[in-house]
Every structure is written in C-alpha cells, then in structure tokens.
C-alpha cells in the first residue's frame, strides 16, 4: 500500500513538472473558446466594440470595431504545430490595409491566409475557384469582416455590391 502511494505521488510530481515546463516554454496557449476574451483583455478592447471573426484549427482572425466604425483593431492568433496546446497571439493592431482596403494576411509557416477589412469597399461576396467548382461566400456589405482560407484554395475573387472586383493588399506577419 505504501509503495502505491509513493508511485501515485511521484506520478503527480512528474505531471506537475511537465505542465510547468510546457507553460514556461510558451507551449500552453489560449483555448479556442477563449481567444476573443483574451484579445479583448490583452489589447484593452472595449466590451462595447463588435467583432467579426473566423477561426480554424490553425488560425483565428478577428477585427474589433466601434459602433460608429470610426476605430478598429485586429488580432491574429495561431495554433502552432508540434508540442503546443491552444492558440497564441501572432500579430495585430490597426494598419491602413484593414481600414481602407482588404488585408490579406500571411503568416510564415502556416498554410492559411486571413482576409480582414473594415469593408469600406462594401464587399458582398468572395468566390473561390479551385479549378473544379466555384464556391461563393456571402459577406454583409455593411459590416467589417474576417475570413480565413487555405493558402492553396485556388483563385480568390472578391466582389463589391456592384459586382466590381476588389483587390486585397498582402500583409505578412
């Protein structure tokens, strides 16, 4: 009986050491359900601001904006491959690309790209042509948006409410 208690105690100590090691080496991140909460807290984003977001298994893109659309900030989180748990902040802030244009954000080492915009161009849809079929994603032309697509999704064409093609501006983080 005493040996069993010793083994259980040693096992608990080993688990605690492993968790501490992972935590202090930045291998434990934010859970998928808490990314928005973390971004609001870390970047002091007001609770009254709305958010447009998209999250996949490896990336999360969010754009926070005031009710009158006068101010905004964006946040990109990634779920690193390998021995890591959760999502980690990778970049964000307020850049011209997200305010006046559509920022197409690439992150080195990830096979996805985020499209983030305050939507001053009044984007209404995004078409993805992979060579076999065309997929259409509807966008509310009155609101900012965040959209994540695979880097190899095919030809991505963005349209405004008048059917005109809107170009994105690449931004690497």
Tab-separated table of C-alpha atoms in Angstrom:
chain	number	residue	atom	x	y	z
A	1	UNK	CA	0.000	0.000	0.000
A	2	UNK	CA	2.821	2.385	0.877
A	3	UNK	CA	4.510	1.707	-2.472
A	4	UNK	CA	1.297	2.560	-4.315
A	5	UNK	CA	1.062	5.911	-2.520
A	6	UNK	CA	4.720	6.639	-3.381
A	7	UNK	CA	4.115	5.827	-7.072
A	8	UNK	CA	0.989	7.973	-7.204
A	9	UNK	CA	2.829	10.855	-5.511
A	10	UNK	CA	5.790	10.533	-7.898
A	11	UNK	CA	3.408	10.425	-10.872
A	12	UNK	CA	1.657	13.622	-9.711
A	13	UNK	CA	5.013	15.390	-9.259
A	14	UNK	CA	6.128	14.338	-12.764
A	15	UNK	CA	2.847	15.630	-14.257
A	16	UNK	CA	3.208	18.954	-12.409
A	17	UNK	CA	6.801	19.340	-13.635
A	18	UNK	CA	5.706	18.575	-17.224
A	19	UNK	CA	2.869	21.137	-17.071
A	20	UNK	CA	5.215	23.773	-15.610
A	21	UNK	CA	7.798	23.034	-18.310
A	22	UNK	CA	5.193	23.421	-21.071
A	23	UNK	CA	3.798	26.597	-19.538
A	24	UNK	CA	7.129	28.345	-19.056
A	25	UNK	CA	8.275	27.402	-22.581
A	26	UNK	CA	5.135	29.039	-24.041
A	27	UNK	CA	3.641	25.758	-25.195
A	28	UNK	CA	0.298	26.274	-23.492
A	29	UNK	CA	-1.843	28.881	-25.198
A	30	UNK	CA	-5.431	30.082	-25.195
A	31	UNK	CA	-8.291	27.664	-25.799
A	32	UNK	CA	-10.372	28.120	-28.942
A	33	UNK	CA	-13.372	29.272	-26.904
A	34	UNK	CA	-11.360	31.989	-25.076
A	35	UNK	CA	-9.498	33.649	-27.978
A	36	UNK	CA	-11.838	36.649	-28.247
A	37	UNK	CA	-11.828	37.146	-24.471
A	38	UNK	CA	-8.003	37.048	-24.423
A	39	UNK	CA	-7.727	39.545	-27.294
A	40	UNK	CA	-10.136	41.965	-25.613
A	41	UNK	CA	-8.235	41.720	-22.308
A	42	UNK	CA	-4.697	41.813	-23.744
A	43	UNK	CA	-5.313	44.712	-26.111
A	44	UNK	CA	-7.715	46.615	-23.853
A	45	UNK	CA	-10.574	46.391	-26.355
A	46	UNK	CA	-13.851	47.739	-25.044
A	47	UNK	CA	-16.716	45.313	-24.442
A	48	UNK	CA	-18.972	47.652	-26.425
A	49	UNK	CA	-16.991	47.068	-29.621
A	50	UNK	CA	-18.347	44.474	-32.051
A	51	UNK	CA	-16.213	41.756	-33.555
A	52	UNK	CA	-16.076	39.939	-36.875
A	53	UNK	CA	-14.107	36.722	-36.623
A	54	UNK	CA	-13.238	33.443	-38.233
A	55	UNK	CA	-11.405	30.560	-36.575
A	56	UNK	CA	-9.997	27.333	-37.992
A	57	UNK	CA	-7.952	24.585	-36.378
A	58	UNK	CA	-4.707	26.515	-37.004
A	59	UNK	CA	-5.635	30.214	-37.134
A	60	UNK	CA	-8.047	32.792	-35.735
A	61	UNK	CA	-8.624	36.233	-37.269
A	62	UNK	CA	-10.671	38.948	-35.574
A	63	UNK	CA	-11.406	42.583	-36.287
A	64	UNK	CA	-12.877	44.619	-33.438
A	65	UNK	CA	-14.636	47.877	-34.260
A	66	UNK	CA	-16.565	50.674	-32.612
A	67	UNK	CA	-20.291	51.096	-33.183
A	68	UNK	CA	-19.741	54.103	-35.471
A	69	UNK	CA	-16.934	52.288	-37.407
A	70	UNK	CA	-14.558	55.159	-36.529
A	71	UNK	CA	-11.971	52.984	-34.778
A	72	UNK	CA	-10.809	49.386	-35.051
A	73	UNK	CA	-8.088	46.892	-34.252
A	74	UNK	CA	-7.404	43.373	-35.468
A	75	UNK	CA	-5.858	40.301	-33.863
A	76	UNK	CA	-4.406	37.155	-35.386
A	77	UNK	CA	-3.839	34.039	-33.282
A	78	UNK	CA	-2.245	30.792	-34.438
A	79	UNK	CA	-2.240	27.241	-33.165
A	80	UNK	CA	1.384	26.247	-33.606
A	81	UNK	CA	2.174	22.780	-34.917
A	82	UNK	CA	4.029	20.326	-32.736
A	83	UNK	CA	4.091	20.214	-28.962
A	84	UNK	CA	1.869	23.158	-28.138
A	85	UNK	CA	-1.646	23.437	-26.837
A	86	UNK	CA	-4.021	26.241	-27.744
A	87	UNK	CA	-3.722	29.448	-29.734
A	88	UNK	CA	-1.031	32.123	-29.432
A	89	UNK	CA	-1.184	35.805	-30.363
A	90	UNK	CA	0.817	36.360	-33.547
A	91	UNK	CA	0.009	39.891	-34.635
A	92	UNK	CA	-2.490	42.684	-34.657
A	93	UNK	CA	-3.171	46.340	-34.238
A	94	UNK	CA	-4.533	48.923	-36.600
A	95	UNK	CA	-2.995	49.133	-40.061
A	96	UNK	CA	-4.064	51.010	-43.170
A	97	UNK	CA	-4.682	47.748	-45.007
A	98	UNK	CA	-7.531	46.801	-42.669
A	99	UNK	CA	-9.040	50.294	-42.574
A	100	UNK	CA	-9.061	51.325	-46.231
A	101	UNK	CA	-8.512	48.026	-48.031
A	102	UNK	CA	-8.764	44.293	-47.549
A	103	UNK	CA	-5.685	42.993	-45.756
A	104	UNK	CA	-4.672	39.534	-46.936
A	105	UNK	CA	-2.552	38.389	-44.018
A	106	UNK	CA	0.007	35.622	-44.425
A	107	UNK	CA	1.896	34.094	-41.540
A	108	UNK	CA	5.114	32.291	-42.333
A	109	UNK	CA	4.869	28.569	-41.681
A	110	UNK	CA	1.072	28.413	-41.930
A	111	UNK	CA	-0.958	27.207	-44.901
A	112	UNK	CA	-3.804	29.648	-44.400
A	113	UNK	CA	-4.372	33.316	-45.058
A	114	UNK	CA	-6.723	35.711	-43.339
A	115	UNK	CA	-8.722	38.391	-45.123
A	116	UNK	CA	-9.543	41.214	-42.696
A	117	UNK	CA	-11.237	44.505	-43.531
A	118	UNK	CA	-13.399	47.318	-42.192
A	119	UNK	CA	-15.231	46.778	-45.507
A	120	UNK	CA	-15.205	50.345	-46.817
A	121	UNK	CA	-15.321	48.779	-50.308
A	122	UNK	CA	-18.707	47.193	-49.481
A	123	UNK	CA	-17.644	43.640	-50.277
A	124	UNK	CA	-20.673	41.420	-50.782
A	125	UNK	CA	-19.159	38.081	-51.785
A	126	UNK	CA	-15.982	36.088	-52.164
A	127	UNK	CA	-15.654	33.440	-54.854
A	128	UNK	CA	-13.130	30.628	-54.589
A	129	UNK	CA	-12.378	28.747	-57.815
A	130	UNK	CA	-10.335	25.599	-57.198
A	131	UNK	CA	-10.428	24.540	-60.864
A	132	UNK	CA	-13.293	22.095	-60.377
A	133	UNK	CA	-16.006	24.230	-58.822
A	134	UNK	CA	-16.652	27.766	-57.641
A	135	UNK	CA	-17.597	28.242	-54.003
A	136	UNK	CA	-19.306	31.502	-53.013
A	137	UNK	CA	-19.126	33.033	-49.541
A	138	UNK	CA	-21.611	35.825	-48.847
A	139	UNK	CA	-20.367	38.866	-46.895
A	140	UNK	CA	-22.524	41.530	-45.242
A	141	UNK	CA	-21.558	44.625	-47.250
A	142	UNK	CA	-22.421	46.916	-44.338
A	143	UNK	CA	-20.075	45.391	-41.764
A	144	UNK	CA	-16.372	44.618	-41.297
A	145	UNK	CA	-15.332	41.019	-41.906
A	146	UNK	CA	-12.672	38.432	-41.160
A	147	UNK	CA	-12.305	35.338	-43.309
A	148	UNK	CA	-9.696	32.559	-43.268
A	149	UNK	CA	-8.989	30.497	-46.379
A	150	UNK	CA	-6.396	27.828	-47.163
A	151	UNK	CA	-3.365	29.279	-48.975
A	152	UNK	CA	-3.957	26.765	-51.766
A	153	UNK	CA	-7.730	27.332	-52.033
A	154	UNK	CA	-7.429	28.376	-55.677
A	155	UNK	CA	-8.281	31.680	-57.291
A	156	UNK	CA	-9.944	34.005	-54.795
A	157	UNK	CA	-12.026	36.813	-56.284
A	158	UNK	CA	-13.627	39.454	-54.084
A	159	UNK	CA	-16.647	41.445	-55.312
A	160	UNK	CA	-18.313	44.631	-54.078
A	161	UNK	CA	-22.089	45.252	-54.121
A	162	UNK	CA	-21.897	46.468	-57.748
A	163	UNK	CA	-20.138	43.320	-58.955
A	164	UNK	CA	-16.751	45.027	-59.318
A	165	UNK	CA	-13.618	43.101	-58.385
A	166	UNK	CA	-11.895	44.378	-55.245
A	167	UNK	CA	-8.203	43.647	-54.780
A	168	UNK	CA	-6.643	42.692	-51.469
A	169	UNK	CA	-3.351	44.024	-50.128
A	170	UNK	CA	-0.904	41.400	-48.883
A	171	UNK	CA	0.445	41.865	-45.402
A	172	UNK	CA	2.936	39.429	-43.853
A	173	UNK	CA	3.206	38.917	-40.129
